[in-house]
Short mmCIF file of C-alpha atoms and ligand atoms in Angstrom, two decimals:
data_model
loop_
_atom_site.label_atom_id
_atom_site.label_comp_id
_atom_site.label_asym_id
_atom_site.label_seq_id
_atom_site.Cartn_x
_atom_site.Cartn_y
_atom_site.Cartn_z
CA MET A 129 0.00 0.00 0.00
CA SER A 130 1.55 3.26 -1.10
CA PHE A 131 0.60 6.75 -0.11
CA GLU A 132 1.84 8.25 -3.38
CA ARG A 133 -1.36 10.28 -3.87
CA LEU A 134 -1.04 11.75 -0.39
CA ALA A 135 2.61 12.63 -0.92
CA GLN A 136 1.76 14.37 -4.21
CA SER A 137 -1.01 16.36 -2.60
CA LEU A 138 1.29 17.45 0.25
CA ASN A 139 3.91 18.49 -2.25
CA GLN A 140 1.38 20.59 -4.15
CA LYS A 141 0.33 22.27 -0.92
CA HIS A 142 3.96 23.00 -0.14
CA GLN A 143 4.54 24.58 -3.57
CA ALA A 144 1.43 26.77 -3.18
CA GLY A 145 2.50 27.95 0.30
CA TYR A 146 -0.35 26.15 2.05
CA LEU A 147 1.45 23.28 3.80
CA ARG A 148 0.72 23.22 7.53
CA GLN A 149 3.33 22.15 10.03
CA ARG A 150 3.19 21.62 13.75
CA ARG A 151 5.73 23.04 16.17
CA THR A 152 6.36 21.49 19.55
CA VAL A 153 6.05 24.03 22.34
CA GLU A 154 8.63 23.36 25.04
CA TYR A 155 7.55 25.99 27.51
CA GLU A 156 4.86 28.63 27.73
CA LYS A 157 4.21 31.11 30.52
CA ASP A 158 3.52 34.81 30.98
CA ALA A 159 3.21 35.41 27.23
CA ILE A 160 6.59 33.76 26.57
CA ILE A 161 6.73 30.69 24.38
CA CYS A 162 9.75 28.45 23.84
CA VAL A 163 10.00 26.49 20.60
CA GLU A 164 13.09 24.58 19.44
CA GLY A 165 15.11 26.12 22.24
CA GLN A 166 14.22 29.72 21.27
CA HIS A 167 12.10 32.03 23.39
CA TYR A 168 9.51 34.29 21.79
CA LEU A 169 6.93 36.81 22.88
CA ASN A 170 3.70 34.97 22.20
CA PHE A 171 1.08 36.85 20.19
CA ALA A 172 -0.65 33.72 18.89
CA SER A 173 -2.48 32.27 21.89
CA ASN A 174 -6.21 32.40 22.57
CA ASP A 175 -5.50 32.52 26.31
CA TYR A 176 -6.66 36.15 26.22
CA LEU A 177 -6.73 36.60 29.99
CA GLY A 178 -3.79 34.42 31.06
CA MET A 179 -6.12 32.03 32.89
CA ARG A 180 -4.21 28.89 31.88
CA GLN A 181 -1.51 29.66 34.43
CA GLN A 182 -3.52 31.35 37.16
CA PRO A 183 -2.58 29.73 40.51
CA GLU A 184 -6.25 29.55 41.61
CA VAL A 185 -7.21 27.74 38.42
CA LEU A 186 -4.28 25.32 38.72
CA GLN A 187 -5.20 24.70 42.36
CA ALA A 188 -8.76 23.89 41.28
CA TRP A 189 -7.42 21.36 38.78
CA VAL A 190 -5.44 19.69 41.58
CA GLU A 191 -8.42 19.62 43.93
CA GLY A 192 -10.60 18.28 41.13
CA LEU A 193 -8.10 15.51 40.45
CA ALA A 194 -7.97 14.58 44.13
CA ALA A 195 -11.76 14.50 44.37
CA TYR A 196 -12.66 12.81 41.08
CA GLY A 197 -9.52 11.21 39.64
CA GLY A 198 -8.05 11.80 36.22
CA GLY A 199 -10.90 11.09 33.85
CA SER A 200 -14.65 10.79 33.89
CA GLY A 201 -14.55 7.08 33.15
CA ALA A 202 -17.55 6.93 30.85
CA SER A 203 -19.85 8.80 28.54
CA PRO A 204 -22.28 11.14 30.33
CA LEU A 205 -25.36 8.95 30.04
CA VAL A 206 -23.54 5.94 31.47
CA THR A 207 -21.61 7.16 34.56
CA GLY A 208 -19.51 10.03 33.21
CA TYR A 209 -21.72 12.89 34.39
CA SER A 210 -20.55 14.00 37.84
CA GLN A 211 -21.42 16.65 40.40
CA ALA A 212 -18.52 18.68 39.01
CA HIS A 213 -20.16 18.78 35.58
CA GLN A 214 -23.51 19.55 37.10
CA ALA A 215 -22.11 22.43 39.19
CA LEU A 216 -20.57 24.02 36.10
CA GLU A 217 -23.78 23.64 34.10
CA THR A 218 -25.84 25.13 36.92
CA TYR A 219 -23.47 28.08 37.32
CA LEU A 220 -23.62 28.83 33.60
CA ALA A 221 -27.39 28.44 33.35
CA GLU A 222 -27.97 30.80 36.29
CA ARG A 223 -25.51 33.44 35.14
CA LEU A 224 -26.59 33.33 31.51
CA ASN A 225 -30.29 33.31 32.40
CA ARG A 226 -30.85 30.10 30.51
CA GLU A 227 -33.05 27.22 31.60
CA ALA A 228 -30.35 24.64 31.02
CA VAL A 229 -26.79 24.04 29.85
CA LEU A 230 -25.01 21.03 28.38
CA LEU A 231 -21.25 20.49 28.42
CA PHE A 232 -19.35 19.18 25.41
CA ASN A 233 -15.76 18.00 25.06
CA SER A 234 -14.95 20.72 22.58
CA GLY A 235 -16.47 23.56 20.68
CA PHE A 236 -15.88 21.55 17.55
CA SER A 237 -18.14 18.75 18.77
CA ALA A 238 -20.73 21.16 20.24
CA ASN A 239 -21.19 22.89 16.89
CA GLN A 240 -21.43 19.61 15.04
CA ALA A 241 -23.85 18.22 17.62
CA VAL A 242 -26.23 21.17 17.30
CA CYS A 243 -26.47 20.71 13.53
CA GLN A 244 -26.69 16.93 13.64
CA ALA A 245 -29.28 16.78 16.43
CA LEU A 246 -31.53 19.65 15.34
CA PHE A 247 -31.51 18.63 11.70
CA SER A 248 -31.93 14.89 11.49
CA GLU A 249 -34.89 16.02 9.38
CA PRO A 250 -34.86 18.57 6.55
CA GLY A 251 -34.69 22.25 7.37
CA LEU A 252 -32.61 25.28 6.56
CA ILE A 253 -29.38 26.62 8.04
CA LEU A 254 -28.37 30.17 7.17
CA ALA A 255 -24.79 30.72 8.28
CA ASP A 256 -22.49 33.70 8.11
CA LYS A 257 -19.89 33.12 5.40
CA LEU A 258 -17.09 33.26 8.01
CA MET A 259 -18.53 30.73 10.46
CA HIS A 260 -16.00 28.35 11.95
CA ALA A 261 -15.20 25.11 10.11
CA SER A 262 -16.71 23.00 12.90
CA PHE A 263 -20.11 24.56 12.36
CA LEU A 264 -19.95 24.50 8.57
CA ASP A 265 -18.86 20.85 8.54
CA GLY A 266 -21.76 19.99 10.85
CA ALA A 267 -24.18 21.98 8.72
CA MET A 268 -23.04 20.22 5.54
CA ALA A 269 -23.29 16.79 7.12
CA CYS A 270 -26.85 17.11 8.44
CA GLU A 271 -30.20 16.97 6.65
CA ALA A 272 -30.70 20.74 6.48
CA GLN A 273 -29.97 22.77 3.40
CA LEU A 274 -27.04 25.07 4.13
CA ARG A 275 -26.98 28.58 2.70
CA ARG A 276 -24.37 31.16 3.62
CA PHE A 277 -24.91 34.88 3.84
CA ARG A 278 -22.17 37.40 3.14
CA HIS A 279 -20.21 38.21 6.26
CA ASN A 280 -22.30 40.39 8.60
CA ASP A 281 -24.50 41.41 5.64
CA MET A 282 -27.97 41.74 7.14
CA SER A 283 -29.71 42.62 3.87
CA HIS A 284 -28.36 39.42 2.33
CA LEU A 285 -29.60 37.46 5.35
CA ALA A 286 -32.98 39.22 5.16
CA SER A 287 -33.35 38.25 1.50
CA LEU A 288 -32.55 34.60 2.29
CA LEU A 289 -34.95 34.63 5.25
CA ALA A 290 -37.73 36.14 3.17
CA GLY A 291 -37.87 33.01 1.03
CA ILE A 292 -38.43 30.50 3.81
CA GLN A 293 -41.74 28.76 4.23
CA ASN A 294 -42.71 26.37 6.98
CA ALA A 295 -39.21 25.05 7.46
CA ASP A 296 -37.23 24.94 10.68
CA CYS A 297 -34.57 27.55 10.12
CA LEU A 298 -31.41 28.11 12.15
CA VAL A 299 -29.47 31.33 11.61
CA ALA A 300 -25.88 31.04 12.80
CA SER A 301 -23.25 33.64 13.52
CA GLU A 302 -20.34 34.27 15.89
CA GLY A 303 -20.13 36.71 18.79
CA ILE A 304 -16.59 37.60 17.76
CA PHE A 305 -15.25 36.12 14.54
CA SER A 306 -12.27 33.88 15.09
CA MET A 307 -10.03 35.05 12.27
CA ASP A 308 -11.26 38.63 11.78
CA GLY A 309 -11.95 39.63 15.38
CA ASP A 310 -14.98 41.71 14.44
CA ALA A 311 -18.37 41.33 16.11
CA ALA A 312 -21.62 40.17 14.56
CA PRO A 313 -24.41 42.79 14.37
CA VAL A 314 -26.17 40.89 17.10
CA GLU A 315 -29.11 43.21 17.59
CA SER A 316 -30.00 43.10 13.88
CA LEU A 317 -29.64 39.32 13.85
CA VAL A 318 -32.04 39.08 16.77
CA ALA A 319 -34.57 41.37 15.09
CA LEU A 320 -34.46 39.49 11.77
CA CYS A 321 -34.79 36.11 13.43
CA GLU A 322 -37.71 37.31 15.54
CA GLN A 323 -39.49 38.62 12.44
CA GLN A 324 -39.08 35.35 10.54
CA GLN A 325 -39.36 33.05 13.56
CA ALA A 326 -35.96 31.56 12.90
CA TRP A 327 -33.77 30.17 15.69
CA LEU A 328 -30.66 32.24 16.26
CA MET A 329 -27.47 30.45 17.21
CA LEU A 330 -24.44 32.34 18.41
CA ASP A 331 -21.04 30.68 18.59
CA ASP A 332 -19.38 32.83 21.23
CA ALA A 333 -16.05 30.98 21.39
CA HIS A 334 -14.09 34.25 21.28
CA GLY A 335 -16.51 36.51 23.17
CA PHE A 336 -17.08 34.19 26.12
CA GLY A 337 -14.83 35.13 29.05
CA VAL A 338 -13.93 38.48 27.54
CA LEU A 339 -17.15 40.41 26.94
CA GLY A 340 -19.82 41.35 29.46
CA GLU A 341 -19.78 42.70 32.98
CA ASN A 342 -18.86 39.31 34.42
CA GLY A 343 -17.06 37.93 31.39
CA LEU A 344 -20.06 35.86 30.31
CA GLY A 345 -19.66 36.91 26.73
CA SER A 346 -21.86 38.38 24.06
CA ALA A 347 -25.12 37.31 25.75
CA GLU A 348 -24.22 39.30 28.85
CA HIS A 349 -22.68 42.19 26.90
CA TYR A 350 -25.78 42.76 24.75
CA GLY A 351 -28.28 41.51 27.36
CA LEU A 352 -29.52 38.73 25.08
CA SER A 353 -32.28 36.58 26.52
CA GLN A 354 -32.87 32.90 25.84
CA GLN A 355 -35.82 33.92 23.70
CA GLN A 356 -33.58 36.13 21.55
CA VAL A 357 -30.67 33.69 21.21
CA PRO A 358 -32.23 30.27 21.74
CA VAL A 359 -28.98 28.41 20.95
CA LEU A 360 -25.96 29.87 22.69
CA MET A 361 -22.62 28.12 22.42
CA GLY A 362 -19.36 29.00 24.17
CA THR A 363 -15.98 27.36 24.65
CA PHE A 364 -13.56 27.04 27.56
CA GLY A 365 -10.33 26.58 25.61
CA LYS A 366 -9.76 30.23 24.88
CA ALA A 367 -10.29 33.01 27.45
CA ILE A 368 -11.29 30.52 30.17
CA GLY A 369 -7.94 28.74 29.87
CA THR A 370 -9.12 25.12 30.14
CA ALA A 371 -10.93 23.15 27.41
CA GLY A 372 -14.42 22.00 26.49
CA ALA A 373 -17.59 23.84 25.56
CA PHE A 374 -21.24 24.31 26.38
CA VAL A 375 -24.58 24.88 24.73
CA ALA A 376 -27.13 26.91 26.69
CA GLY A 377 -30.84 27.23 26.01
CA SER A 378 -34.30 26.03 26.89
CA ARG A 379 -34.95 22.85 28.83
CA GLU A 380 -36.41 21.29 25.67
CA LEU A 381 -33.34 22.11 23.61
CA ILE A 382 -30.96 20.65 26.17
CA GLU A 383 -33.08 17.54 26.78
CA TYR A 384 -33.28 17.07 23.03
CA LEU A 385 -29.50 17.29 22.73
CA VAL A 386 -29.08 14.82 25.59
CA ASN A 387 -31.26 12.40 23.67
CA HIS A 388 -30.06 13.05 20.11
CA ALA A 389 -26.59 14.60 20.03
CA ARG A 390 -24.33 11.73 19.08
CA HIS A 391 -21.21 13.74 20.01
CA TYR A 392 -22.59 13.94 23.53
CA ILE A 393 -24.06 10.48 23.92
CA TYR A 394 -21.18 8.47 22.49
CA SER A 395 -18.15 10.32 23.84
CA THR A 396 -16.41 10.06 27.21
CA ALA A 397 -17.42 13.04 29.34
CA LEU A 398 -14.74 15.66 29.90
CA PRO A 399 -12.65 15.04 33.03
CA PRO A 400 -14.49 16.30 36.12
CA ALA A 401 -11.33 18.11 37.25
CA GLN A 402 -11.57 20.12 34.05
CA ALA A 403 -15.08 21.17 35.02
CA VAL A 404 -13.86 22.16 38.51
CA ALA A 405 -11.02 24.23 37.05
CA THR A 406 -13.33 25.80 34.47
CA LEU A 407 -15.74 26.90 37.18
CA ALA A 408 -12.87 28.36 39.22
CA SER A 409 -11.65 30.24 36.16
CA LEU A 410 -15.12 31.66 35.45
CA ARG A 411 -15.41 32.89 39.05
CA LEU A 412 -11.97 34.45 38.90
CA ILE A 413 -12.73 36.17 35.62
CA ALA A 414 -15.94 37.65 37.05
CA SER A 415 -14.08 39.21 39.99
CA GLY A 416 -10.67 39.93 38.43
CA SER A 417 -9.16 42.83 36.51
CA GLU A 418 -7.78 40.84 33.55
CA ARG A 419 -10.54 41.92 31.16
CA GLN A 420 -9.82 45.60 31.78
CA GLN A 421 -6.11 44.96 31.24
CA LEU A 422 -6.88 43.20 27.95
CA GLN A 423 -9.01 46.15 26.77
CA ALA A 424 -6.18 48.55 27.67
CA ASN A 425 -3.72 46.38 25.71
CA ILE A 426 -6.02 46.30 22.67
CA ALA A 427 -6.31 50.10 22.71
CA HIS A 428 -2.55 50.49 23.17
CA PHE A 429 -1.73 48.16 20.29
CA ARG A 430 -4.18 49.85 17.94
CA SER A 431 -2.87 53.28 18.79
CA LEU A 432 0.80 52.28 18.26
CA ALA A 433 -0.02 50.38 15.07
CA ASN A 434 -1.98 53.33 13.67
CA GLN A 435 0.88 55.68 14.43
CA ALA A 436 3.20 53.30 12.61
CA GLY A 437 0.89 53.30 9.57
CA LEU A 438 0.07 49.60 9.82
CA LEU A 439 -3.18 48.79 8.12
CA LEU A 440 -5.51 47.25 10.70
CA THR A 441 -9.09 46.08 10.36
CA ASP A 442 -11.75 47.64 12.57
CA SER A 443 -11.64 44.75 15.05
CA GLN A 444 -11.94 45.97 18.63
CA SER A 445 -11.28 42.53 20.10
CA ALA A 446 -8.16 40.65 21.18
CA ILE A 447 -7.92 39.29 17.63
CA GLN A 448 -6.13 41.83 15.46
CA PRO A 449 -5.53 40.58 11.92
CA VAL A 450 -3.06 42.14 9.52
CA ILE A 451 -4.32 41.09 6.09
CA VAL A 452 -1.51 40.30 3.67
CA GLY A 453 -3.40 38.59 0.86
CA ASP A 454 -0.75 36.10 -0.14
CA PRO A 455 0.28 32.92 1.68
CA HIS A 456 4.02 33.23 0.95
CA LYS A 457 4.09 36.82 2.19
CA ALA A 458 2.09 35.95 5.29
CA LEU A 459 4.61 33.20 6.09
CA ALA A 460 7.54 35.48 5.34
CA LEU A 461 6.18 38.13 7.70
CA SER A 462 5.56 35.56 10.41
CA ASN A 463 9.12 34.25 9.96
CA GLY A 464 10.49 37.80 9.95
CA LEU A 465 8.79 38.38 13.30
CA LYS A 466 10.20 35.12 14.65
CA GLU A 467 13.70 36.29 13.77
CA ARG A 468 12.94 39.26 16.03
CA GLY A 469 11.73 37.07 18.88
CA ILE A 470 7.99 37.44 18.26
CA TRP A 471 5.57 34.61 17.59
CA VAL A 472 2.57 35.50 15.43
CA ALA A 473 0.68 32.89 13.41
CA ALA A 474 0.32 33.18 9.65
CA ILE A 475 -3.22 32.12 8.79
CA ARG A 476 -3.71 30.99 5.24
CA TYR A 477 -6.31 29.56 2.91
CA PRO A 478 -8.35 27.38 3.49
CA THR A 479 -8.67 28.56 7.11
CA VAL A 480 -9.45 32.00 5.65
CA PRO A 481 -10.77 32.82 2.15
CA LYS A 482 -8.23 32.89 -0.70
CA HIS A 483 -6.32 36.19 -1.03
CA THR A 484 -7.01 37.13 2.59
CA ASP A 485 -3.99 35.29 4.03
CA ARG A 486 -2.95 37.15 7.12
CA LEU A 487 -1.09 37.50 10.35
CA ARG A 488 -3.48 36.78 13.19
CA ILE A 489 -2.20 38.75 16.16
CA THR A 490 -3.83 37.90 19.46
CA LEU A 491 -3.42 40.13 22.46
CA SER A 492 -3.58 39.05 26.07
CA ALA A 493 -3.93 40.70 29.46
CA GLN A 494 -0.47 39.30 30.14
CA HIS A 495 1.29 41.47 27.59
CA SER A 496 3.10 44.51 28.93
CA GLU A 497 3.35 47.84 27.13
CA ARG A 498 6.93 46.89 26.28
CA ASP A 499 5.78 43.63 24.70
CA ILE A 500 3.29 45.52 22.55
CA GLN A 501 5.89 48.07 21.53
CA ALA A 502 8.22 45.20 20.57
CA LEU A 503 5.45 43.68 18.44
CA VAL A 504 4.80 46.92 16.57
CA ASP A 505 8.53 47.52 16.04
CA GLY A 506 8.88 43.95 14.81
CA LEU A 507 5.97 44.37 12.41
CA ILE A 508 7.51 47.51 10.96
CA LEU A 509 10.89 45.84 10.44
CA ALA A 510 9.38 42.66 9.02
CA ARG A 511 7.23 44.75 6.70
CA GLU A 512 10.25 46.72 5.52
CA ALA A 513 11.83 43.44 4.49
CA LEU A 514 8.74 42.97 2.29
CA PRO A 515 8.12 46.42 0.77
CA GLN A 516 5.04 45.33 -1.16
CA CYS A 517 3.13 44.51 2.08
CA ASN A 518 0.89 47.03 3.82
N1 PMP B 14 -15.94 27.96 17.14
C1 PMP B 14 -15.02 28.91 16.94
C2 PMP B 14 -15.49 30.25 16.46
C3 PMP B 14 -13.68 28.67 17.15
O1 PMP B 14 -12.76 29.61 16.93
C4 PMP B 14 -13.28 27.39 17.62
C5 PMP B 14 -11.83 27.05 17.92
N2 PMP B 14 -10.90 27.42 16.99
C6 PMP B 14 -14.26 26.42 17.81
C7 PMP B 14 -15.58 26.75 17.58
C8 PMP B 14 -13.89 25.07 18.27
O2 PMP B 14 -13.71 25.08 19.66
P1 PMP B 14 -12.76 24.04 20.36
O3 PMP B 14 -11.36 24.52 20.18
O4 PMP B 14 -13.20 24.02 21.78
O5 PMP B 14 -12.98 22.73 19.67
#
């Protein structure tokens, strides 16, 4: 058995500048990352608040391990659902003003589960063009027809909604878009869905933990009720600093997922210690100052970058893309930054649309003003090495 076809395909990807390669991280703390013996300032992590290393969160992991052991031992409907999972669900449901919450092992599986479970029968999914791959894959694999509206284009969505008749329709968008960092026009989405009686789903992977008075994300920030956003999804692997995800909504929705979501029913429940640590992180975020520090860092970066004439998008979030438009140039810029001790990921097609290859800079509460200055200086120098870049 030869893998000639696979080798050829990889070679083609390499030639086109789209080959992906992993790097082994040897050490990561306080916005410093060590790879292949070199230390870098890390501007590529989704740990926006530095929660991964917070002593209280680590302590909660340890206590969770002592109380529950390493793993959950089974899928949730067998014996994998513990008091630790239940406590986290209850906390989220109460704070988010939802009737019920269900935990998933990852945001990827939560998104797929929503599509698979809600659409085992025909229906319609209208998704923003820039929805995450996990949602789009789920939407393509289920029985619903998938149609995509232009990114944040409410008149396009309205025209697609106007054509629906008697079909279950789910409209899906993201609180903060993962690769662009901009926000969905949530209030308009709510109004359109109310008019057409469509279910609105918000994937808040990048808003959860960061937005809102207590860090509960877009729902808290915009004051979105269960009625307005009946399917709310969030993840723990980014600002919360652990891993896993949840879906929040009505009792019927959650009971339905418990009974139909194959990703839930047939997968070992996340380790209870992870639920304990996640709850500790959420509590810490609600009472801590990290979110304010992150906002200050975002403002500082944008001001320095503007002064330096770097072309930014209008993202006000921790995700600050610099669009380059060519995969080779994006890689060259990322490598140029590495030579200056700064780690920024080059994000290329197919993760983002063709000709929008970019640097995806992510800011964290852990960065100091000096770190941000070093990033901007590095960007200027790396750009000078590539005069045709913005
Ligand atoms: N949705 C969005 C918008 C994401 O950015 C991600 C992670 N990249 C996911 C879902 C998947 O979440 P997880 O990493 O928990 O699988």
